[in-house]
């Protein structure tokens, strides 16, 4: 892979790196990247790419990895972009050996002041409807749901006086992995007192492969009211996180709708009316 194959790039400076989980659990860091390039305008809910310099396996000079933008705030003539990074590793299916994730190690080990090459931004950001009586149904898994932090903050802190129902279903491998209920940065708790807000946490004690299924069970357990909300003409649906959850959601909603055809008809209407937003990986 070369820089030419991933499109235009720009340089960012790591402004801050803060661990937001305790030392007793998986390391998740909040990184703030300072971008001075006026043409690079990322928004919360979009993806940006990080190019990790090599050499890498198979002769690749770069390793390309996508991250969701949690927030993007003006800073002088540039922009401060916040992303969340979980230090991860993977198991080789053949040898059984564990290898560190290339991009996550690079970013978690980076010190403030380091130059980082970005690509993108990609995909449309999550936007808050203009009508404050709109219902918002957010469904996400793992660290990929980070954009919901900005979305919920915008609903209650920026817009204020929200009248529609705001529902968040989120699945995680552990209680800390969801990036809201962590010891040092309990964002979600700030909104529990809001009369219109409810959150449903689905925790899988096993692998990430089980997270989407666990989330599906939570949706089923709250199926009646979820299905009613989904059918309302002023409801907006947001999906973020693991791609596997899309198939799980389709299965659960098909059961609630009485048939796959009924669910696909409603899903198509939501998409056609601009009330369906998806950011999965």
C-alpha positions as CSV (number, residue, x, y, z in Angstrom):
1,X,0.0,0.0,0.0
2,X,1.2,3.5,-0.8
3,X,-0.1,6.9,0.1
4,X,-1.4,7.2,-3.5
5,X,-3.7,4.2,-3.1
6,X,-5.5,5.7,-0.1
7,X,-6.1,9.2,-1.6
8,X,-5.2,12.6,-0.2
9,X,-3.4,12.7,3.2
10,X,-2.7,15.4,5.7
11,X,-0.4,15.7,8.8
12,X,-1.8,16.0,12.3
13,X,0.0,16.6,15.5
14,X,-0.9,14.5,18.6
15,X,-2.0,17.2,21.1
16,X,-3.1,14.9,24.0
17,X,-3.3,11.2,24.9
18,X,-5.3,10.3,27.9
19,X,-6.1,6.8,29.2
20,X,-9.8,6.7,30.1
21,X,-10.0,3.2,31.6
22,X,-8.5,1.9,34.8
23,X,-5.3,0.0,34.8
24,X,-7.2,-3.2,35.8
25,X,-8.9,-3.5,32.4
26,X,-8.2,-3.1,28.7
27,X,-6.4,0.1,27.8
28,X,-8.6,2.6,25.9
29,X,-7.1,6.1,25.2
30,X,-8.7,9.4,24.2
31,X,-6.5,11.0,21.6
32,X,-6.7,14.6,20.4
33,X,-5.2,15.3,17.0
34,X,-4.5,18.9,15.9
35,X,-5.0,19.4,12.1
36,X,-4.0,22.8,10.6
37,X,-5.0,21.9,7.0
38,X,-8.1,24.0,6.1
39,X,-9.2,21.5,3.5
40,X,-9.4,18.6,6.1
41,X,-12.8,19.1,7.8
42,X,-13.9,16.0,9.7
43,X,-17.1,15.9,11.7
44,X,-18.3,13.8,14.6
45,X,-19.6,10.4,13.2
46,X,-17.3,10.3,10.3
47,X,-14.3,8.0,9.9
48,X,-10.7,9.1,9.4
49,X,-7.8,6.9,8.4
50,X,-4.4,6.6,10.1
51,X,-1.4,5.6,8.1
52,X,1.2,3.8,10.2
53,X,4.6,3.9,8.6
54,X,6.3,0.6,7.9
55,X,7.9,-1.6,6.8
56,X,5.0,-4.0,7.5
57,X,4.3,-7.7,6.6
58,X,4.1,-8.5,2.9
59,X,6.3,-5.5,2.0
60,X,3.6,-2.9,2.7
61,X,5.2,0.5,3.4
62,X,2.0,1.7,5.3
63,X,-0.7,0.1,7.5
64,X,-4.1,1.8,7.1
65,X,-6.7,1.8,9.9
66,X,-10.0,3.6,10.3
67,X,-11.2,5.3,13.4
68,X,-14.5,7.1,14.2
69,X,-14.4,10.8,15.0
70,X,-15.9,11.4,18.5
71,X,-15.8,15.1,18.2
72,X,-14.2,17.8,16.1
73,X,-13.8,21.3,17.5
74,X,-12.3,24.5,16.0
75,X,-8.9,25.4,17.4
76,X,-7.4,28.6,16.1
77,X,-7.2,28.2,12.3
78,X,-7.4,24.4,12.5
79,X,-9.4,21.6,14.1
80,X,-8.9,19.4,17.1
81,X,-10.2,15.9,16.3
82,X,-10.9,13.4,19.1
83,X,-10.7,9.7,18.6
84,X,-10.8,6.7,20.9
85,X,-8.3,3.9,20.5
86,X,-8.3,0.5,22.3
87,X,-4.9,-1.2,22.6
88,X,-5.7,-4.6,21.0
89,X,-4.1,-7.8,19.7
90,X,-5.2,-10.7,17.5
91,X,-4.7,-14.4,17.6
92,X,-3.2,-16.1,14.5
93,X,-5.8,-18.8,13.6
94,X,-3.0,-21.2,12.3
95,X,-0.2,-20.8,14.8
96,X,-2.3,-19.7,17.8
97,X,0.2,-16.9,18.5
98,X,-0.9,-13.5,19.7
99,X,0.2,-10.4,17.8
100,X,-0.2,-6.8,18.8
101,X,-2.5,-4.6,16.7
102,X,-0.3,-2.4,14.5
103,X,-2.3,0.8,14.5
104,X,-3.5,0.6,18.1
105,X,0.0,0.0,19.4
106,X,1.3,2.9,17.3
107,X,-1.3,5.3,18.5
108,X,-1.4,4.2,22.2
109,X,2.4,4.5,22.4
110,X,2.6,7.9,20.7
111,X,3.6,10.9,22.8
112,X,2.1,14.4,22.4
113,X,3.9,16.2,19.6
114,X,4.2,13.2,17.4
115,X,3.2,13.7,13.7
116,X,0.5,11.3,12.4
117,X,-0.6,11.0,8.8
118,X,-4.4,11.0,8.3
119,X,-6.6,10.1,5.4
120,X,-10.3,10.9,4.7
121,X,-12.7,11.9,6.2
122,X,-15.0,9.1,5.1
123,X,-18.8,8.6,5.2
124,X,-21.5,11.0,6.3
125,X,-21.5,12.2,10.0
126,X,-24.4,11.5,12.4
127,X,-26.6,14.6,12.4
128,X,-29.2,15.7,14.9
129,X,-32.6,16.3,13.4
130,X,-33.9,19.9,13.4
131,X,-37.2,18.9,15.0
132,X,-36.7,18.5,18.8
133,X,-39.7,16.2,19.0
134,X,-37.9,13.6,16.9
135,X,-37.1,10.2,18.4
136,X,-33.5,9.0,18.3
137,X,-32.8,5.2,18.4
138,X,-29.0,4.5,18.7
139,X,-27.7,1.0,18.4
140,X,-24.0,0.2,18.7
141,X,-21.2,-2.2,19.7
142,X,-17.7,-1.9,21.1
143,X,-15.5,1.1,20.7
144,X,-17.2,1.8,17.4
145,X,-20.1,3.6,19.2
146,X,-17.8,6.5,20.2
147,X,-19.7,8.9,17.9
148,X,-22.8,8.5,20.0
149,X,-21.0,10.5,22.8
150,X,-20.9,13.5,20.6
151,X,-24.5,12.9,19.3
152,X,-26.0,12.7,22.8
153,X,-24.0,15.6,24.0
154,X,-25.3,17.7,21.1
155,X,-28.9,16.7,21.8
156,X,-28.9,17.8,25.4
157,X,-26.1,20.3,25.8
158,X,-26.1,22.1,22.5
159,X,-29.8,21.9,21.4
160,X,-31.4,21.7,24.8
161,X,-35.1,21.1,25.6
162,X,-35.3,17.8,23.6
163,X,-38.8,16.5,23.6
164,X,-38.4,13.2,21.6
165,X,-37.4,9.9,23.1
166,X,-33.7,9.1,23.0
167,X,-32.9,5.4,23.3
168,X,-29.4,3.9,23.3
169,X,-28.7,0.2,23.0
170,X,-25.0,-0.6,23.3
171,X,-23.1,-3.9,23.5
172,X,-19.6,-4.3,24.9
173,X,-17.2,-7.1,25.9
174,X,-16.9,-5.6,29.4
175,X,-18.5,-2.9,31.5
176,X,-15.6,-0.6,30.8
177,X,-15.2,-1.3,27.1
178,X,-18.3,0.7,26.2
179,X,-16.4,3.9,26.8
180,X,-19.2,5.5,28.8
181,X,-19.3,3.6,32.0
182,X,-15.6,3.9,32.8
183,X,-14.1,5.1,36.0
184,X,-12.6,8.3,34.8
185,X,-14.9,9.6,32.1
186,X,-18.5,8.6,32.8
187,X,-20.1,10.5,30.0
188,X,-23.4,8.6,29.9
189,X,-24.3,9.2,33.5
190,X,-24.6,12.9,32.8
191,X,-27.8,12.2,30.9
192,X,-29.6,9.7,33.2
193,X,-31.6,12.5,34.7
194,X,-33.0,13.6,31.4
195,X,-36.7,12.5,31.2
196,X,-36.4,11.6,27.6
197,X,-33.2,9.4,27.8
198,X,-32.9,5.7,28.4
199,X,-29.9,3.4,27.9
200,X,-29.7,-0.4,27.7
201,X,-26.4,-2.0,28.3
202,X,-25.7,-5.5,26.9
203,X,-22.5,-7.0,28.3
204,X,-20.8,-10.1,26.8
205,X,-18.3,-11.7,29.1
206,X,-16.8,-13.7,26.2
207,X,-15.3,-12.7,22.9
208,X,-16.1,-9.7,20.7
209,X,-17.8,-12.2,18.3
210,X,-20.6,-12.6,21.0
211,X,-21.1,-8.9,21.5
212,X,-23.6,-8.4,18.6
213,X,-25.6,-11.4,19.7
214,X,-25.8,-10.1,23.3
215,X,-27.0,-6.8,21.9
216,X,-29.6,-8.6,19.9
217,X,-30.9,-10.3,23.1
218,X,-31.2,-6.9,24.7
219,X,-33.2,-5.6,21.7
220,X,-35.5,-8.6,21.9
221,X,-36.1,-8.2,25.6
222,X,-37.2,-4.6,24.9
223,X,-38.8,-5.6,21.6
224,X,-42.3,-4.3,22.0
225,X,-41.4,-0.7,22.7
226,X,-38.5,-0.8,20.3
227,X,-40.7,-1.9,17.5
228,X,-43.3,0.8,18.3
229,X,-40.6,3.4,18.3
230,X,-39.1,2.2,15.1
231,X,-42.5,2.5,13.3
232,X,-43.1,6.1,14.3
233,X,-42.7,8.6,11.4
234,X,-40.5,10.9,13.5
235,X,-37.9,8.3,14.6
236,X,-34.3,8.4,13.4
237,X,-32.1,5.3,13.6
238,X,-28.3,5.3,14.0
239,X,-26.1,2.2,13.8
240,X,-22.4,2.2,14.7
241,X,-19.8,-0.4,15.5
242,X,-19.4,-4.0,14.4
243,X,-20.8,-4.9,11.0
244,X,-22.1,-8.2,12.4
245,X,-24.7,-6.3,14.4
246,X,-26.5,-5.3,11.2
247,X,-27.4,-8.9,10.5
248,X,-28.4,-9.4,14.1
249,X,-30.7,-6.3,14.0
250,X,-32.3,-7.5,10.8
251,X,-33.1,-10.9,12.4
252,X,-34.5,-9.4,15.6
253,X,-36.6,-6.8,13.8
254,X,-37.9,-9.4,11.3
255,X,-39.2,-11.4,14.2
256,X,-40.8,-8.3,15.8
257,X,-42.3,-7.3,12.5
258,X,-43.8,-10.7,11.8
259,X,-41.7,-11.3,8.7
260,X,-38.6,-10.3,6.9
261,X,-40.6,-8.6,4.2
262,X,-42.4,-6.4,6.7
263,X,-39.1,-5.4,8.3
264,X,-37.3,-4.7,5.0
265,X,-40.2,-2.5,3.9
266,X,-39.9,-0.4,7.0
267,X,-36.1,-0.3,6.8
268,X,-36.3,0.8,3.2
269,X,-38.7,3.6,4.1
270,X,-36.4,4.8,6.9
271,X,-33.5,4.9,4.4
272,X,-35.5,6.6,1.7
273,X,-36.7,9.3,4.1
274,X,-33.1,10.0,5.4
275,X,-33.9,8.6,8.9
276,X,-31.4,5.7,8.8
277,X,-27.6,6.4,9.4
278,X,-25.0,3.6,9.5
279,X,-21.3,3.7,10.4
280,X,-20.1,0.1,10.8
281,X,-16.8,-1.7,10.3
